[in-house]
Tab-separated table of C-alpha atoms in Angstrom:
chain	number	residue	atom	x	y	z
D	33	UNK	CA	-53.898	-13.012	-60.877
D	34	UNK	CA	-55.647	-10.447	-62.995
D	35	UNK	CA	-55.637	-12.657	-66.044
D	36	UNK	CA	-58.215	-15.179	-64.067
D	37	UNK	CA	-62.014	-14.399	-65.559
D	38	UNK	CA	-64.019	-13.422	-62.563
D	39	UNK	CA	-65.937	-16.013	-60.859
D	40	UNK	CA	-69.393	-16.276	-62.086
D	41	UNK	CA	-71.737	-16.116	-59.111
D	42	UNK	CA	-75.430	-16.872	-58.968
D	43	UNK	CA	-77.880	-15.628	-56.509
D	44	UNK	CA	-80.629	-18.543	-55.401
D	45	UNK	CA	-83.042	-16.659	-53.598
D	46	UNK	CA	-84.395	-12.983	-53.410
D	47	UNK	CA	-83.886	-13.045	-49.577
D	48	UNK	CA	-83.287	-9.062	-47.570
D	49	UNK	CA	-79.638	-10.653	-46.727
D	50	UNK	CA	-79.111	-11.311	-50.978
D	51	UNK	CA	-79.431	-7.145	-51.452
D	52	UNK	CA	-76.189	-6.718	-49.437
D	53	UNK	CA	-74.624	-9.755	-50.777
D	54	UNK	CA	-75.243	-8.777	-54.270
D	55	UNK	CA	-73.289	-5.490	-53.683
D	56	UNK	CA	-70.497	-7.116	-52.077
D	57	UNK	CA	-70.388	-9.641	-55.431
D	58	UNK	CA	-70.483	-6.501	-57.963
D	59	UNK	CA	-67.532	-4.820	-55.389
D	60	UNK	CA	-65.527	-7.970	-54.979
D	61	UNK	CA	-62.377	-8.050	-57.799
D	62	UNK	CA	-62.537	-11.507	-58.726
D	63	UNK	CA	-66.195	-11.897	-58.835
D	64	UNK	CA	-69.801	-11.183	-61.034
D	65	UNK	CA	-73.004	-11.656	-60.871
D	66	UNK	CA	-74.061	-14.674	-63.269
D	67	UNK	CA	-77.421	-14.997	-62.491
D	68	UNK	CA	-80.259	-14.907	-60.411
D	69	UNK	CA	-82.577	-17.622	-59.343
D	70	UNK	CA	-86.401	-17.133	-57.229
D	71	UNK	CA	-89.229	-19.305	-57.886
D	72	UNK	CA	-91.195	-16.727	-59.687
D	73	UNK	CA	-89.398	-15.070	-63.057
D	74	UNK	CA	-91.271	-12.117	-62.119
D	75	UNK	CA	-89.929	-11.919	-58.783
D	76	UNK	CA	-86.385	-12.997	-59.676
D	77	UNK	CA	-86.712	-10.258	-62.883
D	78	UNK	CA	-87.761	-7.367	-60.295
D	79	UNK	CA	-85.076	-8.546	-57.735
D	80	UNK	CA	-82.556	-7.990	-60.785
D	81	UNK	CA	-83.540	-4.588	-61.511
D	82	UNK	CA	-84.170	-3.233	-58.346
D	83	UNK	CA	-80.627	-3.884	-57.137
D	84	UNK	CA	-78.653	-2.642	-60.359
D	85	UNK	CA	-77.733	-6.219	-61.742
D	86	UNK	CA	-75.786	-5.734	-65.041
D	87	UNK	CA	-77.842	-6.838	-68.502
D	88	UNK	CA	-76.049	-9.664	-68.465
D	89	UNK	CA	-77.308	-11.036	-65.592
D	90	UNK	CA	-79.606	-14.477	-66.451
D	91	UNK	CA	-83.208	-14.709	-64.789
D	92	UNK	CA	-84.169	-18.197	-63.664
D	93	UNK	CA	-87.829	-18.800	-62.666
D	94	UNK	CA	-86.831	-21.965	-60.438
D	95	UNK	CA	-83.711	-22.958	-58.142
D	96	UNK	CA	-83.749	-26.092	-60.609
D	97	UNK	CA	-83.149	-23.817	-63.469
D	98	UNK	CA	-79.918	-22.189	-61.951
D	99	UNK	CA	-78.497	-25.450	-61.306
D	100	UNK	CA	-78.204	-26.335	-64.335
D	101	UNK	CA	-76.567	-22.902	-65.770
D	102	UNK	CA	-73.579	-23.853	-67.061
D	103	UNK	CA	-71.961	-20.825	-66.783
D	104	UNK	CA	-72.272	-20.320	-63.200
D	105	UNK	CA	-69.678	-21.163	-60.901
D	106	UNK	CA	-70.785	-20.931	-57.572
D	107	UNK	CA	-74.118	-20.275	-55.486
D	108	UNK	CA	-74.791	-17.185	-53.092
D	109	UNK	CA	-77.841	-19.513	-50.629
D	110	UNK	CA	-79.680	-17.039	-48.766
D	111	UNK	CA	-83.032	-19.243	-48.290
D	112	UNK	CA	-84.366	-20.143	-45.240
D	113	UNK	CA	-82.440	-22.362	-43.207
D	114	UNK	CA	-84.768	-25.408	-43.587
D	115	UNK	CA	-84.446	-25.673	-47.744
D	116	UNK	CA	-80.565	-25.728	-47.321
D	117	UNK	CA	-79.946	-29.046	-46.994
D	118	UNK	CA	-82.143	-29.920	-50.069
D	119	UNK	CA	-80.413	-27.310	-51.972
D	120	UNK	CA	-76.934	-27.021	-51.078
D	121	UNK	CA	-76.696	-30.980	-51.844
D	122	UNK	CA	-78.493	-30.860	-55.321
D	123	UNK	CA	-75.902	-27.300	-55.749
D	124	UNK	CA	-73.445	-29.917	-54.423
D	125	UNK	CA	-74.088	-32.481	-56.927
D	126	UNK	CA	-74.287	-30.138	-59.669
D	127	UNK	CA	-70.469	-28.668	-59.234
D	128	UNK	CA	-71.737	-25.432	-57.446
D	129	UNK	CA	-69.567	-24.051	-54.974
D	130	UNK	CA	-71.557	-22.577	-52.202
D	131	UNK	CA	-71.647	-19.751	-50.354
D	132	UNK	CA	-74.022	-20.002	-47.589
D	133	UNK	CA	-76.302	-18.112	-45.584
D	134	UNK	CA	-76.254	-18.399	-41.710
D	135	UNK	CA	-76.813	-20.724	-39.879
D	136	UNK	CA	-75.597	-23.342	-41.778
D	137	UNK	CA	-78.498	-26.155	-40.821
D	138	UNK	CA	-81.542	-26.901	-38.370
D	139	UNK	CA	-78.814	-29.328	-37.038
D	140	UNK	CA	-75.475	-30.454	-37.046
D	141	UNK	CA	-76.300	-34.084	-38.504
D	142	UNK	CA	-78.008	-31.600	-41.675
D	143	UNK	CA	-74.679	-29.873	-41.896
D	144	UNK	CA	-72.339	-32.732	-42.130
D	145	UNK	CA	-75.152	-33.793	-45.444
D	146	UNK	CA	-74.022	-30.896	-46.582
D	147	UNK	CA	-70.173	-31.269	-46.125
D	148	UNK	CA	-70.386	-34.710	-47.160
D	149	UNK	CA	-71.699	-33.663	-50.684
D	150	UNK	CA	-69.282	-30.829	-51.198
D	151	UNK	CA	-66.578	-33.209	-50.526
D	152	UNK	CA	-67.312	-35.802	-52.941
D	153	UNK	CA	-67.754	-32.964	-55.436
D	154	UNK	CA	-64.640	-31.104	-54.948
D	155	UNK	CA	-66.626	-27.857	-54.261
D	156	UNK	CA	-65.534	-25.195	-51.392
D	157	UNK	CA	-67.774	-24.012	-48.578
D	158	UNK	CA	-68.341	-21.392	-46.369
D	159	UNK	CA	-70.787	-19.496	-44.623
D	160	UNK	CA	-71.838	-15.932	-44.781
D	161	UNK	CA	-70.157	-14.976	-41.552
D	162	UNK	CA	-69.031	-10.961	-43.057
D	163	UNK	CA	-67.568	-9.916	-39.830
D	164	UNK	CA	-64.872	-12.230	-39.835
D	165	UNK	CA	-63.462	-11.012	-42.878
D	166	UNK	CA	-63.149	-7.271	-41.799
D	167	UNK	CA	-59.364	-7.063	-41.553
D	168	UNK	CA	-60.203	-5.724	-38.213
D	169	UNK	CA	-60.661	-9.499	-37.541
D	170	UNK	CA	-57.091	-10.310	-38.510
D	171	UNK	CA	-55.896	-7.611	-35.948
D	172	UNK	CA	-58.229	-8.920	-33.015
D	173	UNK	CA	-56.603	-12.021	-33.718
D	174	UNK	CA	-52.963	-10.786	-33.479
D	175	UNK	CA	-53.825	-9.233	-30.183
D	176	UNK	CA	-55.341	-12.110	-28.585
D	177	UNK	CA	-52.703	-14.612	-29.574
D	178	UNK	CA	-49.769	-12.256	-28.580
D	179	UNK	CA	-48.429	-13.719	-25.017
D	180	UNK	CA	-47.099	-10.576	-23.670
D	181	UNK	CA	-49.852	-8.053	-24.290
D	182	UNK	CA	-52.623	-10.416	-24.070
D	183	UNK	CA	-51.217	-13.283	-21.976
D	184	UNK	CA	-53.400	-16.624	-21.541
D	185	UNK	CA	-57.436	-16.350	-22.051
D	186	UNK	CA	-59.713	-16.560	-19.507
D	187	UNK	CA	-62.840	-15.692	-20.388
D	188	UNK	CA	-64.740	-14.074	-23.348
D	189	UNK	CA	-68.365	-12.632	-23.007
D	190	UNK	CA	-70.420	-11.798	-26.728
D	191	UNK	CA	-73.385	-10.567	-27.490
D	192	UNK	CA	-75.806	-9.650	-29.956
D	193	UNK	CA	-79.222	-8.413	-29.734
D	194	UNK	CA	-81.292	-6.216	-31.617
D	195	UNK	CA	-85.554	-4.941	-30.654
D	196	UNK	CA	-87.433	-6.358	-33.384
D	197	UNK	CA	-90.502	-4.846	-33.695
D	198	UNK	CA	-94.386	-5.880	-34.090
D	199	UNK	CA	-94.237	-6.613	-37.819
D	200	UNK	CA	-90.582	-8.383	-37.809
D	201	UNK	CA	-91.991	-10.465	-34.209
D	202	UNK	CA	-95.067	-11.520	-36.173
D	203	UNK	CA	-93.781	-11.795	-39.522
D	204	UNK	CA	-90.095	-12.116	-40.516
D	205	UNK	CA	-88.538	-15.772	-41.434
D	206	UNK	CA	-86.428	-16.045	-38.561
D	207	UNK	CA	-89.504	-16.529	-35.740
D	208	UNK	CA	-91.066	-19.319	-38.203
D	209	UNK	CA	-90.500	-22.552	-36.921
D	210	UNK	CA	-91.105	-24.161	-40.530
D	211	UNK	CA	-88.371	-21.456	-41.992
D	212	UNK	CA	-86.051	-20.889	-39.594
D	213	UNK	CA	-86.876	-22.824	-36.468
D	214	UNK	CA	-83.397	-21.798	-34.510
D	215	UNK	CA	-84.765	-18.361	-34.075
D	216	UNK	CA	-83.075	-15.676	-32.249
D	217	UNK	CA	-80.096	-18.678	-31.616
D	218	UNK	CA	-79.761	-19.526	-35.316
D	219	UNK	CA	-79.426	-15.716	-36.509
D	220	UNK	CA	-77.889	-13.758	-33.762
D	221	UNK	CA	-76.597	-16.293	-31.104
D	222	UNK	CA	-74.695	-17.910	-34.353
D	223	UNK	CA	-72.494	-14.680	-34.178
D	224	UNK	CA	-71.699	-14.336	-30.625
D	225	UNK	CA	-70.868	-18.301	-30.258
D	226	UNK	CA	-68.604	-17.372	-33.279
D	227	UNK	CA	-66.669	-15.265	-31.876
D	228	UNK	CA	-66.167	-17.174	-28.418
D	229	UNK	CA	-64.732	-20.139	-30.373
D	230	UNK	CA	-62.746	-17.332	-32.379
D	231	UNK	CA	-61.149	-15.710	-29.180
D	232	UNK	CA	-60.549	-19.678	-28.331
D	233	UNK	CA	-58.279	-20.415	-31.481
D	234	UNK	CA	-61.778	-22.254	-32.855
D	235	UNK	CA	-61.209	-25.326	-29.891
D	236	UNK	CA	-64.610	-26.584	-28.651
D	237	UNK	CA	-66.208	-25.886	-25.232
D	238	UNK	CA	-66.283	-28.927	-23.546
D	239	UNK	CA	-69.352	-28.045	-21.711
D	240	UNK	CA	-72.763	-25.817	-22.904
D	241	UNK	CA	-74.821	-25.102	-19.898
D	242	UNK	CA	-78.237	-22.522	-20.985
D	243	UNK	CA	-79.254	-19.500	-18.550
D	244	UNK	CA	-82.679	-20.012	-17.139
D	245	UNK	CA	-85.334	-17.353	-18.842
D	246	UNK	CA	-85.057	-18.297	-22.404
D	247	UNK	CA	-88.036	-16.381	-24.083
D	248	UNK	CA	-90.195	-18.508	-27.234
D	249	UNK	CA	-92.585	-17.047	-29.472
D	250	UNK	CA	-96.239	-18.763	-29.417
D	251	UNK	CA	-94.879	-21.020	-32.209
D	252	UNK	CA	-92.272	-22.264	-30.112
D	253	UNK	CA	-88.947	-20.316	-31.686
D	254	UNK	CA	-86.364	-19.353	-29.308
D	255	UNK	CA	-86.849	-15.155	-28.980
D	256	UNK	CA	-84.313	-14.713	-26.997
D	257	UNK	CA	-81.379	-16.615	-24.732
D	258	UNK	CA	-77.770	-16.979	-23.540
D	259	UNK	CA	-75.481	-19.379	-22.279
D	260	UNK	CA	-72.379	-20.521	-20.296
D	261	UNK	CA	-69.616	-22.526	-22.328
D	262	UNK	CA	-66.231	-23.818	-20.255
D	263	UNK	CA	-62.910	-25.485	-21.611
D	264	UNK	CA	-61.005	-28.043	-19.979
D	265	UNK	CA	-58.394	-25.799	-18.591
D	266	UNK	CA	-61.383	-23.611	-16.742
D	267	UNK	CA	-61.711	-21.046	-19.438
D	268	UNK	CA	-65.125	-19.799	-19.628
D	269	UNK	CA	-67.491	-17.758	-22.238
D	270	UNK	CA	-70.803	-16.767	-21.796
D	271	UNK	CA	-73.065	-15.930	-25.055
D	272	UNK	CA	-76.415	-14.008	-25.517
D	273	UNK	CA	-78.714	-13.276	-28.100
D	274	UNK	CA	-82.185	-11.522	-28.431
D	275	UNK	CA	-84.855	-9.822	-30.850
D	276	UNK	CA	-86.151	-8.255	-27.815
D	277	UNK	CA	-83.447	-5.952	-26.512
D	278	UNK	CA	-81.311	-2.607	-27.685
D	279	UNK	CA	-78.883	-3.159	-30.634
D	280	UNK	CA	-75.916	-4.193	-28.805
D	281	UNK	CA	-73.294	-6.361	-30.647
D	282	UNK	CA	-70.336	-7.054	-28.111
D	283	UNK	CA	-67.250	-9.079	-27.638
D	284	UNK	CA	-65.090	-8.821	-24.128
D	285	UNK	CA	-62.361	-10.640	-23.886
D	286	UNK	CA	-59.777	-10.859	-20.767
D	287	UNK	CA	-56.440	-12.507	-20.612
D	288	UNK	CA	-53.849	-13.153	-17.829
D	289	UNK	CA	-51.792	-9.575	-19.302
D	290	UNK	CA	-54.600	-7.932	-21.759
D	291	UNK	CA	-58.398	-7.149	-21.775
D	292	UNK	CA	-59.750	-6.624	-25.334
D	293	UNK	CA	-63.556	-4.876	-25.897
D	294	UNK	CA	-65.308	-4.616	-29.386
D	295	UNK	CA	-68.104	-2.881	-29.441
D	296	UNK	CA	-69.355	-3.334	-32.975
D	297	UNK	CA	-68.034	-6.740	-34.231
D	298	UNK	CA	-70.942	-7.793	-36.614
D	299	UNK	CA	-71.561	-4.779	-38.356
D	300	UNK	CA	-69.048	-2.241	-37.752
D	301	UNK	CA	-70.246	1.606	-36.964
D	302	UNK	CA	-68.797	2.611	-40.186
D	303	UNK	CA	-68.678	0.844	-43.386
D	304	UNK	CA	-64.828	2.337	-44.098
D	305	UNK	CA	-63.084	1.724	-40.655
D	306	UNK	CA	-63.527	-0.607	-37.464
D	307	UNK	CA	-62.240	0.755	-34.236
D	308	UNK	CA	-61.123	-1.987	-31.057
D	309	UNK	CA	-59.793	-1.064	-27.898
D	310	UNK	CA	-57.248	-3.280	-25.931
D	311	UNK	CA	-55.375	-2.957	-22.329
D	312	UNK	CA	-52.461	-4.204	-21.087
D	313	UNK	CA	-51.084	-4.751	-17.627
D	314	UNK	CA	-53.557	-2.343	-16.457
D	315	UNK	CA	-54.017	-0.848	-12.817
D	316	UNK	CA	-54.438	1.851	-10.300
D	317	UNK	CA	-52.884	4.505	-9.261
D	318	UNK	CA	-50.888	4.797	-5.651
D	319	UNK	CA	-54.342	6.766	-4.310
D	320	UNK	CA	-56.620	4.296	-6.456
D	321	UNK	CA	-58.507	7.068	-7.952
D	322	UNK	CA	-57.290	6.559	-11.576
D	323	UNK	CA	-56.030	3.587	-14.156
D	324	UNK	CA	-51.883	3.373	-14.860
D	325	UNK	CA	-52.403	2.492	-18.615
D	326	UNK	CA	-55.866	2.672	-19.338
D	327	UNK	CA	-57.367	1.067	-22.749
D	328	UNK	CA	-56.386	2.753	-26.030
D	329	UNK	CA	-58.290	2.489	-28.809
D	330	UNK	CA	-57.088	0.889	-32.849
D	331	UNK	CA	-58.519	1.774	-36.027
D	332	UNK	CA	-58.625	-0.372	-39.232
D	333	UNK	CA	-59.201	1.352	-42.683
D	334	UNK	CA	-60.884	-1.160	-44.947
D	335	UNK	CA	-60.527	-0.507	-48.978
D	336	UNK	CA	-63.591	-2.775	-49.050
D	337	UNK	CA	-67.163	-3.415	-47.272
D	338	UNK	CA	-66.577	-6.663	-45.051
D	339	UNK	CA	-69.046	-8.499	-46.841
D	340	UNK	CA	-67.109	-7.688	-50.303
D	341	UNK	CA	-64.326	-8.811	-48.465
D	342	UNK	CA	-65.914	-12.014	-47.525
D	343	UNK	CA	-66.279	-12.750	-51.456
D	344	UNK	CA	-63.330	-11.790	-52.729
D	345	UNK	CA	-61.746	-14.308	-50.273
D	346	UNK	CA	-64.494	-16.823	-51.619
D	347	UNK	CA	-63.693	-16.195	-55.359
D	348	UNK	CA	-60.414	-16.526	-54.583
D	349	UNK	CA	-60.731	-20.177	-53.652
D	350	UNK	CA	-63.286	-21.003	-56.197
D	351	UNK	CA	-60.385	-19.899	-58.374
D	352	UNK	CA	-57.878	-21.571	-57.083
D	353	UNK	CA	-59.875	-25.263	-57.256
D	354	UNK	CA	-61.352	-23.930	-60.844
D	355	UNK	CA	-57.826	-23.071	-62.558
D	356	UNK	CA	-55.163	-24.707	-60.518
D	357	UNK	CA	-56.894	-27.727	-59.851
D	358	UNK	CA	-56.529	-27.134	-55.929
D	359	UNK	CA	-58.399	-28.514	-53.305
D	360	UNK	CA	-61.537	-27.193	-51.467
D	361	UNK	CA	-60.335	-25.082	-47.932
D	362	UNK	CA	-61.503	-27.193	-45.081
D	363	UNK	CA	-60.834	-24.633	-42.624
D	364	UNK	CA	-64.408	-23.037	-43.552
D	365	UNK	CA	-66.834	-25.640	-43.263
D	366	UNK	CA	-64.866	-27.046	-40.129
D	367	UNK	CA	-65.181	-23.357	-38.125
D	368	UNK	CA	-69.146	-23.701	-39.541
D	369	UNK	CA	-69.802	-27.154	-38.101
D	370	UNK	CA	-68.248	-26.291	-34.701
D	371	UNK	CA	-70.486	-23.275	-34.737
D	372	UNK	CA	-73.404	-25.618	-35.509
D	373	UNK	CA	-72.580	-28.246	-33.069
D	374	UNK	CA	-72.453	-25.090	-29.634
D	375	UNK	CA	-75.622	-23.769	-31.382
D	376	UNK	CA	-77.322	-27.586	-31.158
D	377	UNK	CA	-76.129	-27.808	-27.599
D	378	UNK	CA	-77.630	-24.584	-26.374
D	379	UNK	CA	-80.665	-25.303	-28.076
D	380	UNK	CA	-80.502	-28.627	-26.316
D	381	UNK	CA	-80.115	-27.014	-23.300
D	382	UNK	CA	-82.670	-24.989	-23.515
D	383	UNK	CA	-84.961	-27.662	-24.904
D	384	UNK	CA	-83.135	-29.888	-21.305
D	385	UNK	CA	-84.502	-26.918	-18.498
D	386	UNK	CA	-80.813	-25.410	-18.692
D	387	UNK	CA	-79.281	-29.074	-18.338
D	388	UNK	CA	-75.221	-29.283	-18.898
D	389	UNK	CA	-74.757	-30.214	-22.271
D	390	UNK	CA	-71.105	-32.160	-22.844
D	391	UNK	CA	-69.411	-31.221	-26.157
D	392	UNK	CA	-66.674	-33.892	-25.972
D	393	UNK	CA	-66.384	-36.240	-28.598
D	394	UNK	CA	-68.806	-34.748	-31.219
């Protein structure tokens, strides 16, 4: 409702990811930026300014300080990935909902910490997983669970890779085993294993098997990899990630009547629209020198950036708990941990020389 104040957002940590995140909070309806937390005023001051925060805006020197700010409602975490534990729990404790940065945890046990503390607070989760608040997402979804164009799935294959060069190999967070130890698994395989378990209505892969070749860094982070995942009912998916090849960001999926191919799904090609193509009951021609009903191609306009969308649909359940007393959506933190747990079990595999990992019962 337009009567509801905005929900008061603060920013704990001046990570590259918090720029884009900060937009999205100043173009999201229901939300503002509160405040701003780094561990150096200075740093959380210039932060502020350089990314057009309004006056209002409170500078905290320490992630201590923000948690106590009484008139913040919720936490943006984009720190590394081995401080949120410590700091979505004492956020947690404090009240803060939290909206946090990919991948979720070193681990799955970390994770559940996490959970565990929102849930005896009463505070929502979710991760910063953008694309799946495109409403292109929505559409993808229609598609794949509609019987007669799509039919049953078979298989899905994602990817996501991207070259990093010299200075982001050497340098950057994500190939620091004491920052973000997961690597190339933790930031882009955490995309493509989202959208296998997204194309299989979010059900777990019963098995996780690594490809041979995985490539680590002289520190021991995973640079690149992939993997095989299979269902029960012999559906399969196969995952890849990499900072060492072309920008390529890919989801294929093929049913029993439908095939569907996205070619952008993380960050679309343009900010306004997102363009799928889908097939249906596809074949040849009598001569077999052409397709009988080749793949068209969808567009969907989006009023908002996807990551704006993402916190609008945040706000709106920090809203919802805040003013009508409801309870926290589980639905986020449970797609999170199941992204966690087939992120552990490739790692595992890896870790295993490309031994089957089994998924049931965790």
């Amino acid at each position: 409702m337009a009567t509801d104040t905005p929900i008061r957002i603060g920013v704990m940590g001046c990570a590259e990811i918090a720029r884009k995140v900060s937009r999205a909070i100043n173009l999201a309806p229901n939300a503002t930026i509160a405040a701003v937390a780094s561990r150096s005023l200075e740093k959380a001051k210039s932060f502020a300014t350089s990314n057009g925060y309004p006056e209002s805006t409170k500078i905290h020197g320490s992630y201590e300080s923000i948690l106590e700010d009484p008139e913040v409602d919720a936490l943006y975490v984009p720190l590394p990935t081995s401080l949120h534990v410590e700091w979505a729990i004492r956020a947690a404790e404090k009240g803060k909902h939290i909206l946090l940065e990919k991948p979720v945890a070193l681990n799955v046990a970390e994770f559940d910490k996490i959970v565990a503390a929102c849930e005896a607070n009463g505070v929502q989760i979710m991760d910063g997983t953008m694309w799946v608040h495109n409403p292109r997402t929505a559409k993808l979804k229609e598609f794949l669970s509609d019987s007669d164009r799509f039919g049953q799935l078979k298989t899905v294959q994602s990817c996501f890779s991207f070259a990093g060069d010299e200075d982001f190999l050497k340098n950057d967070i994500r190939v620091k085993p004491g920052l973000d130890g997961l690597g190339a698994l933790g930031d882009a395989g955490w995309y493509a294993i989202r959208a296998s378990l997204l194309a299989n209505n979010f059900e777990l892969p019963n098995t996780v098997t690594a490809f041979p070749g995985a490539v680590h860094n002289e520190a021991g982070v995973i640079l690149s990899c992939g993997a095989s995942l299979t269902w029960e009912d012999g559906r399969t998916a196969t995952v890849y990630c990499s900072f060492l090849a072309n920008l390529t960001m890919e989801i294929t999926a093929i049913g029993t009547n439908g095939t569907l191919r996205v070619h952008d799904f993380i960050i679309p090609f343009q900010e306004t629209e997102a363009s799928f193509t889908t097939s249906t009951k596809a074949w040849f021609n009598e001569s077999v020198t052409a397709w009988v009903n080749p793949p068209s191609e969808h567009t969907v306009k989006t009023e908002l950036p996807q990551e704006a969308c993402m916190v609008r649909e945040f706000a709106r359940l920090v809203g919802e708990i805040k003013n009508k007393g409801a309870k926290p959506d589980g639905f986020w933190p449970s797609i999170s941990r199941k992204t966690q747990l087939v992120v552990d079990a490739v790692k595992e595999s890896v870790d295993k020389n490309c031994e089957q990992i089994s998924l049931s019962g965790r």
